Coordinates of C-alpha atoms (C1' of nucleotides) in Angstrom, one line a residue:
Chain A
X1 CA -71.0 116.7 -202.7
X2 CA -74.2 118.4 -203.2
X3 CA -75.9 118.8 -199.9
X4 CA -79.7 117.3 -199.1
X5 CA -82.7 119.2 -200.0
X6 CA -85.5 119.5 -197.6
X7 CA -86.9 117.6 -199.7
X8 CA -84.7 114.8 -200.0
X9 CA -84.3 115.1 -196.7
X10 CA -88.5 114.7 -196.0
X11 CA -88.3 111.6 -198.4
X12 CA -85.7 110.3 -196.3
X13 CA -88.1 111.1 -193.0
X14 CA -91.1 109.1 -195.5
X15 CA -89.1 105.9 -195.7
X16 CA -87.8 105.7 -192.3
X17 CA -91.2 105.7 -191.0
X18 CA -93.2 103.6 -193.6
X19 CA -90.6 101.4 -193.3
X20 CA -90.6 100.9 -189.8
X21 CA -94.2 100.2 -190.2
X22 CA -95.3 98.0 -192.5
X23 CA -91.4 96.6 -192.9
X24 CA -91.5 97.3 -196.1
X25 CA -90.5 99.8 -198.3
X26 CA -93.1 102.5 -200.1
X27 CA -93.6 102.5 -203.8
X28 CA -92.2 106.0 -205.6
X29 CA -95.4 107.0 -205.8
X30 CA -96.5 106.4 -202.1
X31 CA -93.3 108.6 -201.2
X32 CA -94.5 111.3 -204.0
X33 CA -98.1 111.3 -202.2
X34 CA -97.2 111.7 -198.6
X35 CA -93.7 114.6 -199.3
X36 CA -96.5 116.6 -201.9
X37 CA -95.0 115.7 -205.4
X38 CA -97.3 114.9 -207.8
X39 CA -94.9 113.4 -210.6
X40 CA -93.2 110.0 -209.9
X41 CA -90.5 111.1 -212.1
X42 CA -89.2 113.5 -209.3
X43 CA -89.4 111.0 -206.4
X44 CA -87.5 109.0 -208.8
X45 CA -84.9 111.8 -210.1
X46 CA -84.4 112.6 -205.9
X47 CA -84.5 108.6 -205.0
X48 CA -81.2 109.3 -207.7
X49 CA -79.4 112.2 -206.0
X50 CA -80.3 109.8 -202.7
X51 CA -78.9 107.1 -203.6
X52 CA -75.7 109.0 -205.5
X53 CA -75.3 110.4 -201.6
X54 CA -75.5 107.1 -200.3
X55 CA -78.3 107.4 -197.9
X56 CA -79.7 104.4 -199.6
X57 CA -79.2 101.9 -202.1
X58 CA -81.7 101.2 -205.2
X59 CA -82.4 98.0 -207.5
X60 CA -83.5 98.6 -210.7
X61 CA -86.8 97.9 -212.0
X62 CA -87.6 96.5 -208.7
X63 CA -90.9 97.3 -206.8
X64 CA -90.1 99.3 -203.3
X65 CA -86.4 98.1 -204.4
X66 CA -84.8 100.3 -201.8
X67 CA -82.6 100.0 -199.1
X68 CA -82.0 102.3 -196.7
X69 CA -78.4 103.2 -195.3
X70 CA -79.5 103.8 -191.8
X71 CA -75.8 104.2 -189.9
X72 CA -75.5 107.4 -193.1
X73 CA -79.2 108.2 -191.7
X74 CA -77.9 108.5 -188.1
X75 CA -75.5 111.5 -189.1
X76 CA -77.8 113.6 -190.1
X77 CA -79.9 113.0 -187.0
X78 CA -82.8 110.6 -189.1
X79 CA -83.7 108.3 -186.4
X80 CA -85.1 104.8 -186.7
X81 CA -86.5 102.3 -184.9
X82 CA -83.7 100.5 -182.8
X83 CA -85.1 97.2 -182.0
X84 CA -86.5 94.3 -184.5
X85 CA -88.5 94.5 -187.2
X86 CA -91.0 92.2 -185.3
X87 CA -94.3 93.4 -186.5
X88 CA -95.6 91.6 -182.9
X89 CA -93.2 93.3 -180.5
X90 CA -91.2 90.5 -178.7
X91 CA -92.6 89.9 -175.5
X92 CA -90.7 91.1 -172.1
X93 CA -89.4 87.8 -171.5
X94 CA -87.8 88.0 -174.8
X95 CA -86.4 90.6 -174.0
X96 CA -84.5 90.1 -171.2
X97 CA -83.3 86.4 -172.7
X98 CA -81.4 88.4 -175.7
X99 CA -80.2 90.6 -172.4
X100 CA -79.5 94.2 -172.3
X101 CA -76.8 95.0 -174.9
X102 CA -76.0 97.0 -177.7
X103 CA -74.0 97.8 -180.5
X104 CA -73.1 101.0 -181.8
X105 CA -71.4 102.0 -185.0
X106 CA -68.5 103.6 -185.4
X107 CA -69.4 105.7 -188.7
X108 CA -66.1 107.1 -189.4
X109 CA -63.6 109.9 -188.4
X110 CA -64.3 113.4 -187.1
X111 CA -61.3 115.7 -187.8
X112 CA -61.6 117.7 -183.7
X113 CA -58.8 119.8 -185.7
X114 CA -59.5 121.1 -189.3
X115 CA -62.9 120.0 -190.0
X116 CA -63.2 117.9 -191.9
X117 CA -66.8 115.7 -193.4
X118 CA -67.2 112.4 -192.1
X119 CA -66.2 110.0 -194.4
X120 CA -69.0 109.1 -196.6
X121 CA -67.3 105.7 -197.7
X122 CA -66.9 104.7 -194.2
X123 CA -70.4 105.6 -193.9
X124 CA -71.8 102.7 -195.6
X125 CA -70.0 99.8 -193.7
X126 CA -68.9 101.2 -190.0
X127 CA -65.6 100.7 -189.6
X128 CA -66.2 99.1 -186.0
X129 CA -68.5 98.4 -183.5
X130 CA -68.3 98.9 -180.0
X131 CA -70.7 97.1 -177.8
X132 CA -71.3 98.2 -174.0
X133 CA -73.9 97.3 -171.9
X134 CA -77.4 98.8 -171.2
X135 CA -77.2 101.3 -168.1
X136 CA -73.6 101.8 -168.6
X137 CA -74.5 104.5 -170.6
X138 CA -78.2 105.0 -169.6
X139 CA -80.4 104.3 -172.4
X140 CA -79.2 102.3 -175.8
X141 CA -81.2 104.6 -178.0
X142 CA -79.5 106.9 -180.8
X143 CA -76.3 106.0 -179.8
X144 CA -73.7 106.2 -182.3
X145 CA -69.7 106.8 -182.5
X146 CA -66.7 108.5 -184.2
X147 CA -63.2 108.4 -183.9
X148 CA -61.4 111.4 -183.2
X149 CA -59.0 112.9 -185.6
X150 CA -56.5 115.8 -184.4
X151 CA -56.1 117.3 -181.1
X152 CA -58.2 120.3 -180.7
X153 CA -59.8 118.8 -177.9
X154 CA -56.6 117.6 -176.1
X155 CA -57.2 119.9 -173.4
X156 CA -61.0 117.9 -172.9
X157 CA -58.9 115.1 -172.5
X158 CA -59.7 113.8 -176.1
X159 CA -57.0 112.2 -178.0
X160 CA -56.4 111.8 -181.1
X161 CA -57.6 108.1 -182.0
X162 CA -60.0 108.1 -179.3
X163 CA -63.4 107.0 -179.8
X164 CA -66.2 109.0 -178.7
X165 CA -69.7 108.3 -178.5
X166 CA -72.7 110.2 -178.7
X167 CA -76.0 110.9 -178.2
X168 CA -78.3 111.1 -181.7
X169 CA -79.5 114.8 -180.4
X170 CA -80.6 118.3 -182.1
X171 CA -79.8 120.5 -178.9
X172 CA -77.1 120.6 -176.8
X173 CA -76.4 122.8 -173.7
X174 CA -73.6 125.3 -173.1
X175 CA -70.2 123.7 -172.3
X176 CA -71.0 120.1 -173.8
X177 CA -68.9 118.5 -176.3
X178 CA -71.0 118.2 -179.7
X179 CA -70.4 117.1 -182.8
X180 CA -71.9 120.0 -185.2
X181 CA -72.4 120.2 -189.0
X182 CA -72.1 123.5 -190.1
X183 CA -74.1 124.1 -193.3
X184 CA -72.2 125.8 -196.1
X185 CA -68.4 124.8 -194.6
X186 CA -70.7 121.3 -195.2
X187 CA -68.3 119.9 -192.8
X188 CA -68.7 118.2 -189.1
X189 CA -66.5 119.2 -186.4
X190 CA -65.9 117.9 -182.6
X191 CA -66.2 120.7 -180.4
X192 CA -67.7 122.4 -177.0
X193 CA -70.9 124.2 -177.9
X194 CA -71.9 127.7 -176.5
X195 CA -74.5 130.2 -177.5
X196 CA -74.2 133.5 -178.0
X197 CA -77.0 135.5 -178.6
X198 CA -77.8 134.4 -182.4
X199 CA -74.8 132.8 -182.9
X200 CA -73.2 129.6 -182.1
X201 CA -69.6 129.2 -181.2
X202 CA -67.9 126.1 -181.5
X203 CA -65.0 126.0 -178.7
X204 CA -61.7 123.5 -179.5
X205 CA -59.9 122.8 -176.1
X206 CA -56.3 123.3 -177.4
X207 CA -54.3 125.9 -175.9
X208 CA -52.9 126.4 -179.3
X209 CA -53.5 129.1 -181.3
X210 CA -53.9 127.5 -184.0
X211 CA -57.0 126.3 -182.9
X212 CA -59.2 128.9 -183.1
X213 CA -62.9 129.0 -182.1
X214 CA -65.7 128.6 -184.9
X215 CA -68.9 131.3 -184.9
X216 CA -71.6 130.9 -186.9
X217 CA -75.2 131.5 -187.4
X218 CA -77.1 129.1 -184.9
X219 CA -79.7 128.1 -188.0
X220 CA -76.4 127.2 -189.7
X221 CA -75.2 124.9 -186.7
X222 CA -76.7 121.7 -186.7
X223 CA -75.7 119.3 -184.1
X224 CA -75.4 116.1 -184.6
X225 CA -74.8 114.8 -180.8
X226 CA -73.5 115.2 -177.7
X227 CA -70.2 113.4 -176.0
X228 CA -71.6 110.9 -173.5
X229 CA -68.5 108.8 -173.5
X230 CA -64.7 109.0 -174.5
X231 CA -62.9 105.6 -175.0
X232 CA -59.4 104.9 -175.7
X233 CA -57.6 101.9 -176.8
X234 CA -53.6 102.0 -176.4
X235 CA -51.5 99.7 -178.3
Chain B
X1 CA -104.6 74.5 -186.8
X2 CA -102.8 72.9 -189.3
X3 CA -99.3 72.2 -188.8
X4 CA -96.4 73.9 -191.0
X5 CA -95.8 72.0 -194.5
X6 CA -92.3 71.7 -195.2
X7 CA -92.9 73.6 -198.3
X8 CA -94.4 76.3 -196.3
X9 CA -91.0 76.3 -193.5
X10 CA -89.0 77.0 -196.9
X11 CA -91.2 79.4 -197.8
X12 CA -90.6 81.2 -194.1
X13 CA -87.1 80.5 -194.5
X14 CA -86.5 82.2 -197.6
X15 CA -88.8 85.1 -196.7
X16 CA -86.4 85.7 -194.2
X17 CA -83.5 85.1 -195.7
X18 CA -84.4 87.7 -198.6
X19 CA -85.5 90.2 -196.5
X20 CA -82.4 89.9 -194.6
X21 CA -80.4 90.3 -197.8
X22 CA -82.7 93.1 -199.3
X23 CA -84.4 94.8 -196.9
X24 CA -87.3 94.1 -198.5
X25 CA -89.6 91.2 -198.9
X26 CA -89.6 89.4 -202.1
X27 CA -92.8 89.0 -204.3
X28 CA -94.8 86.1 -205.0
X29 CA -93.0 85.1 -207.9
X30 CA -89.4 85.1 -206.2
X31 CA -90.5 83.0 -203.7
X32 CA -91.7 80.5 -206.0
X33 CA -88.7 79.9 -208.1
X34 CA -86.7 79.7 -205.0
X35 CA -88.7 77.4 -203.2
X36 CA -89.8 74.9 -206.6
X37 CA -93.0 76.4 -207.1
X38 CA -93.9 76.9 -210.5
X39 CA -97.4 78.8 -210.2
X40 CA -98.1 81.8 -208.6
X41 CA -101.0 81.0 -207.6
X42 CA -99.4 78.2 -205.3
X43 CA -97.7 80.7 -203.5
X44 CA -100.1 83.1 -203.1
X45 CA -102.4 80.1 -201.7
X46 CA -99.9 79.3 -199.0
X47 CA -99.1 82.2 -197.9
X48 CA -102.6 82.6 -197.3
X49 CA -102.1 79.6 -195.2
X50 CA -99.0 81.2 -193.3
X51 CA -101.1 83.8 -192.6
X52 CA -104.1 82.4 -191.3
X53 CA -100.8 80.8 -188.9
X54 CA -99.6 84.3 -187.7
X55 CA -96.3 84.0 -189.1
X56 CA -96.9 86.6 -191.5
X57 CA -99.2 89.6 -192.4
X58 CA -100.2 90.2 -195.8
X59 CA -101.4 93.7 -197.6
X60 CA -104.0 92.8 -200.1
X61 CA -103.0 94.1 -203.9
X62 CA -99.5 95.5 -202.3
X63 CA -96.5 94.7 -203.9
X64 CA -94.2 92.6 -201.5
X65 CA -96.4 93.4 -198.9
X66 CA -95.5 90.8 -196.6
X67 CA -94.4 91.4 -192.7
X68 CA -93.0 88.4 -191.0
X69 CA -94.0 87.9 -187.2
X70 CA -90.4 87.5 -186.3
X71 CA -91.9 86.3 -182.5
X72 CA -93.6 83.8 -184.1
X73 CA -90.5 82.2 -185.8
X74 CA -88.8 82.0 -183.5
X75 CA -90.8 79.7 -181.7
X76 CA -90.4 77.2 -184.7
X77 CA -86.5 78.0 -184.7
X78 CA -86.5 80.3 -187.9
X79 CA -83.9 82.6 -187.4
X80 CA -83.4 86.0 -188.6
X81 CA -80.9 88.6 -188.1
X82 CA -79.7 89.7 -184.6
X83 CA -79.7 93.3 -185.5
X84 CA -81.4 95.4 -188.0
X85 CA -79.3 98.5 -186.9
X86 CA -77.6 98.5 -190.7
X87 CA -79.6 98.1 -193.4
X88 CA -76.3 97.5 -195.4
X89 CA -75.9 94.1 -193.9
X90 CA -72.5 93.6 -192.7
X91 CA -70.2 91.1 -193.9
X92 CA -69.5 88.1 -192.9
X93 CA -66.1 89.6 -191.6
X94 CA -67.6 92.2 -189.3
X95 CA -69.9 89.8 -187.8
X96 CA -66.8 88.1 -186.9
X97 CA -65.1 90.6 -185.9
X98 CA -67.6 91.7 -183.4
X99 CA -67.7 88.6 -182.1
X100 CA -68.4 87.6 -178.8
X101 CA -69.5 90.1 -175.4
X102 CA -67.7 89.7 -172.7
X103 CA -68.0 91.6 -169.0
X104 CA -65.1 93.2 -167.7
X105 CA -65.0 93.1 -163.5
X106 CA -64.4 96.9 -162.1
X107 CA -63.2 95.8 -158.9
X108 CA -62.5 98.8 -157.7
X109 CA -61.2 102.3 -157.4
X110 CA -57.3 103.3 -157.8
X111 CA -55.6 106.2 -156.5
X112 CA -52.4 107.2 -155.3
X113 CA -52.2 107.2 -151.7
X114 CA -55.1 105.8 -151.2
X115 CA -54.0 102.3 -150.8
X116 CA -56.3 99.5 -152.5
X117 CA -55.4 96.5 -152.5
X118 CA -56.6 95.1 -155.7
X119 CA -56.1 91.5 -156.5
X120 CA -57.8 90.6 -159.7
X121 CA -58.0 87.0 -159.1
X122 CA -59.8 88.1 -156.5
X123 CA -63.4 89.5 -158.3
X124 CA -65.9 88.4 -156.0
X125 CA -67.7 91.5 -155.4
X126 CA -66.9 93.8 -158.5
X127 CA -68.9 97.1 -157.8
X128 CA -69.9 96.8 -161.8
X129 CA -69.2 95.3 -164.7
X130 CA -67.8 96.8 -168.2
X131 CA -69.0 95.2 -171.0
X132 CA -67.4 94.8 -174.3
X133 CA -66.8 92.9 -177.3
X134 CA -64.5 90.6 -178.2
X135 CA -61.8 92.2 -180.6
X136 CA -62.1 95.2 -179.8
X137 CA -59.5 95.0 -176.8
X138 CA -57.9 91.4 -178.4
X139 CA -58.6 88.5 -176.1
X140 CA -61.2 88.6 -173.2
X141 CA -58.4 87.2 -170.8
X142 CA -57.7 88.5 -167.9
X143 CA -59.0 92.0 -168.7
X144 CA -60.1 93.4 -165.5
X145 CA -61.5 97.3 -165.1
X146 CA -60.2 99.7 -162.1
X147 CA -62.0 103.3 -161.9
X148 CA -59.3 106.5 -161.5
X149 CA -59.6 108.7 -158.3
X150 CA -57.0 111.3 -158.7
X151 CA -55.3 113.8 -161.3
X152 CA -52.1 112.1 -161.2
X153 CA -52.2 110.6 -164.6
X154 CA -54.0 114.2 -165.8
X155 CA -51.1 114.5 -168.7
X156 CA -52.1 110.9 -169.8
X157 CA -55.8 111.9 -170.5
X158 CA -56.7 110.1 -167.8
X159 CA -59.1 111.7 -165.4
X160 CA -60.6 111.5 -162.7
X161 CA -63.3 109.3 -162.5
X162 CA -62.2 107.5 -165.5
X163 CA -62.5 103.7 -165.9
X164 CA -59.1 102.1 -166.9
X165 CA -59.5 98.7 -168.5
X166 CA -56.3 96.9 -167.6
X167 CA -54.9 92.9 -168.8
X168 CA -53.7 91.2 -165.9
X169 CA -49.6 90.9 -165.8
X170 CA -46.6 90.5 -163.8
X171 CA -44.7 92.8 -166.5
X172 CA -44.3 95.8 -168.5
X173 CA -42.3 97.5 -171.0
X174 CA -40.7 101.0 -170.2
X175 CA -43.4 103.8 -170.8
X176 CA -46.3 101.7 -170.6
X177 CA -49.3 102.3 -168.0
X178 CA -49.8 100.6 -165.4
X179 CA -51.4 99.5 -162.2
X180 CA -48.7 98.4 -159.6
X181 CA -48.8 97.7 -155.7
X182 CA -46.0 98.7 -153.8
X183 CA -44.8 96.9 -151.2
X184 CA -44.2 98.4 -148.1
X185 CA -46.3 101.6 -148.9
X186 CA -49.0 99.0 -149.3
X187 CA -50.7 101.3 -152.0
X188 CA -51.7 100.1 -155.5
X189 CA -51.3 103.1 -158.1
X190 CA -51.5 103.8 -161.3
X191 CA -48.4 105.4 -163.1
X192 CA -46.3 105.2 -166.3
X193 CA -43.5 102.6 -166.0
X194 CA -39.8 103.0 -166.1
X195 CA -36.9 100.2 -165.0
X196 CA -33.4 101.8 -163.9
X197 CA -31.2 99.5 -163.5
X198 CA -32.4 97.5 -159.9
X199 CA -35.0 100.0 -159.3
X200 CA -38.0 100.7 -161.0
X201 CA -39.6 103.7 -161.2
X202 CA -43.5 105.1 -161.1
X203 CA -44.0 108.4 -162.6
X204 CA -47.3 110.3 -163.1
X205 CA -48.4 112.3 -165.6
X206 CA -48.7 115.4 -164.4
X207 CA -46.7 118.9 -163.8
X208 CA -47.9 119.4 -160.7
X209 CA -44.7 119.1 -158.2
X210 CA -46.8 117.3 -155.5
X211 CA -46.4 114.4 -158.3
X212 CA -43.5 112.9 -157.7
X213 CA -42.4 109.6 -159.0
X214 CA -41.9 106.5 -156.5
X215 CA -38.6 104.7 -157.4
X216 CA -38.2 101.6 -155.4
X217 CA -36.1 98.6 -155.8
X218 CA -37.6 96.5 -158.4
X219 CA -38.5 93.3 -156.2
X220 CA -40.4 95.4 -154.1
X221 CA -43.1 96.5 -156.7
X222 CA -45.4 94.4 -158.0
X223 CA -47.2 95.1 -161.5
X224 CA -50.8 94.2 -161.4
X225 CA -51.6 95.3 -164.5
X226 CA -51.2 97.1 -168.0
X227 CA -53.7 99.7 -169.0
X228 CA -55.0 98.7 -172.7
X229 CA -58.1 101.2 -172.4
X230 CA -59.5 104.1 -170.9
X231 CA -63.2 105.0 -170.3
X232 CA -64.6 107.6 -169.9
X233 CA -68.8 109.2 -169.5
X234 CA -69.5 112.3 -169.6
X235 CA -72.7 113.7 -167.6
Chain C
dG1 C1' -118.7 55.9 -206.2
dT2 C1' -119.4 60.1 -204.9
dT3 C1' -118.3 64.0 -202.3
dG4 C1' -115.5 67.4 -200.5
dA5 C1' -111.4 69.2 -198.6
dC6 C1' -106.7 69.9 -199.7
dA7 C1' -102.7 70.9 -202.5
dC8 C1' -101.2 72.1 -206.8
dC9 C1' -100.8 73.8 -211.8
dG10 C1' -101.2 77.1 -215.8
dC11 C1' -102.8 81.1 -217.5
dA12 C1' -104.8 85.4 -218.3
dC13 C1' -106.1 89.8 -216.4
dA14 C1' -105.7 94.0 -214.1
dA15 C1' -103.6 96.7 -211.0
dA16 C1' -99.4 98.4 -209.2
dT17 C1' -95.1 100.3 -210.1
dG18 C1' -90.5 101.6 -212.1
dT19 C1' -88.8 104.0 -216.4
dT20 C1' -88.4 107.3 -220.0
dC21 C1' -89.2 111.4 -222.7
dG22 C1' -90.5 116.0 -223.7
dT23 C1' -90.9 120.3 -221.5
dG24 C1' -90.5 124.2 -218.3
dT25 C1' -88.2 127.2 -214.8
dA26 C1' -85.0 129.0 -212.2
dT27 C1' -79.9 130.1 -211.2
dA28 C1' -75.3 130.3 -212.1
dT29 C1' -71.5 130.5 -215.6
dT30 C1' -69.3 131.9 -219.9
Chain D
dA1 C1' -77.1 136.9 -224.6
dA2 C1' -76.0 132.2 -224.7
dT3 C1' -75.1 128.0 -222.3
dA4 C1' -75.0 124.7 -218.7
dT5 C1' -77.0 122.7 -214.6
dA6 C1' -80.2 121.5 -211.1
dC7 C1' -84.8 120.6 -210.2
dA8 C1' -89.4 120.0 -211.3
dC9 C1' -93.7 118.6 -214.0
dG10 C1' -96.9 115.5 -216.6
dA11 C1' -97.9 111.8 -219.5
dA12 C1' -97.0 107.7 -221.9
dC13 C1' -94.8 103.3 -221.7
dA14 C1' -93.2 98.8 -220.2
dT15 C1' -92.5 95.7 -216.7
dT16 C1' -93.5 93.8 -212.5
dT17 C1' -96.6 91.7 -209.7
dG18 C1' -100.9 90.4 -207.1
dT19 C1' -105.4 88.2 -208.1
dG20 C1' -108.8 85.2 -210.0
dC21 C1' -110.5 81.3 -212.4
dG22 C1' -110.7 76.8 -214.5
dG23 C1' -108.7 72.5 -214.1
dT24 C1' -106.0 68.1 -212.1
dG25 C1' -104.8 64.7 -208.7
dT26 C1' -105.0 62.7 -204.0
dC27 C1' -107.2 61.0 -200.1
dA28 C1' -110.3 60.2 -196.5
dA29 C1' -115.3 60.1 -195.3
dC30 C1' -119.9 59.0 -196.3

DNA sequence: GTTGACACCGCACAAATGTTCGTGTATATT
DNA sequence: AATATACACGAACATTTGTGCGGTGTCAAC
């Protein structure tokens, strides 16, 4: 699967925003005005590859007939609003009547092992949810979860099958637990994050050798999120 | 200010009901087949009117440029979604499945050798509360939440300061675990289960020697509880 | 009975907007 | 060199879609 261009990825950034602010979506050529492209045809042939990648759905002939697949948006660190599309903002009272919850989506499987992409067909319709309450985990924003695949984090106390949950985040600092996406391997890894110097090394916790440590380019790294929380369910 | 018409409360209805559907708002036209309305310009003129009402916002000469005052509905009882956090609705069956919220009681901390007496019919003064959803753990039952002090259960994956979600009951099978007081040692502690014969016997998970399991006669230990889920935040 | 506000209809127009086609330019592949 | 592919451009086209205007019917007020 053909990776996003920035350009894709800036249409992406267009429609997230518009949307959130008029709560609807733009018109091809409202996206072509504001990312610089002056044909509609283009917008058009990229709102394709978008929609081919499943970052968002399309109905034909159909004005501002898109639909965007924010939980696919959320891996590649595109952040949305989180609450309601209430043009008025509900009020504080409001608020605290709905009550301080959340739900975050499980978006697929991370392989901690051999790295492997997050499943794009999960993607679209999380596989779970898991709900927790505000405070428990600090704020409710960019919150979003995987489950773990492989045991190169055994020694983190990660299991394979558990659930972890991060924070939507671009940096991370040395010794956290990240999920990474390392451009060109195009794949998405659980693992500790240390710098060094240009590089970036992406440390398994698995005393086996097997496991070996991943170092890369930092411009290559991108992270997706840091670990805040580790769940397990046992049967 | 005029009151709502009925055909202006379908109007609202299905506004909603499309955008929920669609993610974005339908035109004039597709509001008018749906609601009866045979001209346009019938539409157009009462949406006028539920504008000049505050339940929407219009764009002049914008295709579906309506935004709905969600606040507003909801005064008149319209309801929309609960959450906008996929814009790939999702099914009828994951709404199920996520189901209801319910809090979980951490009543306290567990440790071995530290004896705690933890009853958990006995949650009047949880230090916090865990809150989940429905499903994901089964039934809400007699789910109570106990947080780890110790490394004894290190070889589980269970850690120190790790919350242990547990269902309250007098049993086990071999290998599952558990929270158990002891009498006589008065000490409630978490350890794997085993059953030998008239004795039962409480061994932790870790190769540390100073972990020893506790083998006592089986009327003399009392299970509290069965660990279903571990928890775990990361700082 | 006339007036005027209100709700509604049908239709035509113009603007907004998605689609298509021919073309050009790199880059990689054969 | 020849071919294939991905990406881009501009223009024309066809459909979608908001707007505007003339007209109808009802009802309460004057």
């Amino acid at each position: 699967m053909a990776a996003l261009s920035e350009r894709q990825r800036h249409i992406l950034d267009f429609i997230v925003e518009f949307t959130d602010e008029y709560d609807y979506p733009p018109t091809i050529r409202e996206i072509g005005e504001k990312v610089g492209i002056s044909s509609t045809s283009v917008v058009n042939y990229n709102l394709a590859k978008l929609e081919e990648m499943k970052y968002l759905s399309r109905r034909r002939e159909v004005s501002r007939g898109l639909s965007l697949n924010r939980v696919k948006l959320a891996e590649i660190g595109v952040t949305a609003r989180e609450d309601d599309s209430a043009s008025l903002a509900p009020t504080q009272a409001q608020r605290e009547a709905v009550g301080r919850r959340f739900r975050v989506p499980v978006l697929g499987k991370i392989a901690a092992g051999n790295p492997i992409q997050v499943d794009p067909r999960d993607a679209t319709n999380p596989e779970d949810w898991i709900e927790l309450a505000e405070g428990f985990l600090g704020s409710s924003e960019r919150l979003f979860a995987l489950r773990v695949q492989g045991d190169s984090m055994i020694d983190a106390s990660v299991l394979d099958g558990d659930i972890v949950i991060l924070r939507q985040q671009d940096t991370a600092n040395d010794g956290e637990m990240v999920a990474a996406w390392i451009e060109g391997d195009e794949e998405t890894t659980l693992k500790y994050l240390y710098r060094e110097g240009r590089n970036v090394r992406l440390q398994p916790a698995n005393p086996n050798p097997d496991y070996r440590p991943i170092i890369r380019p930092a411009e290559r790294v991108r992270i997706n999120g840091k670990v805040v929380s580790v769940i397990r369910v046992l049967h």
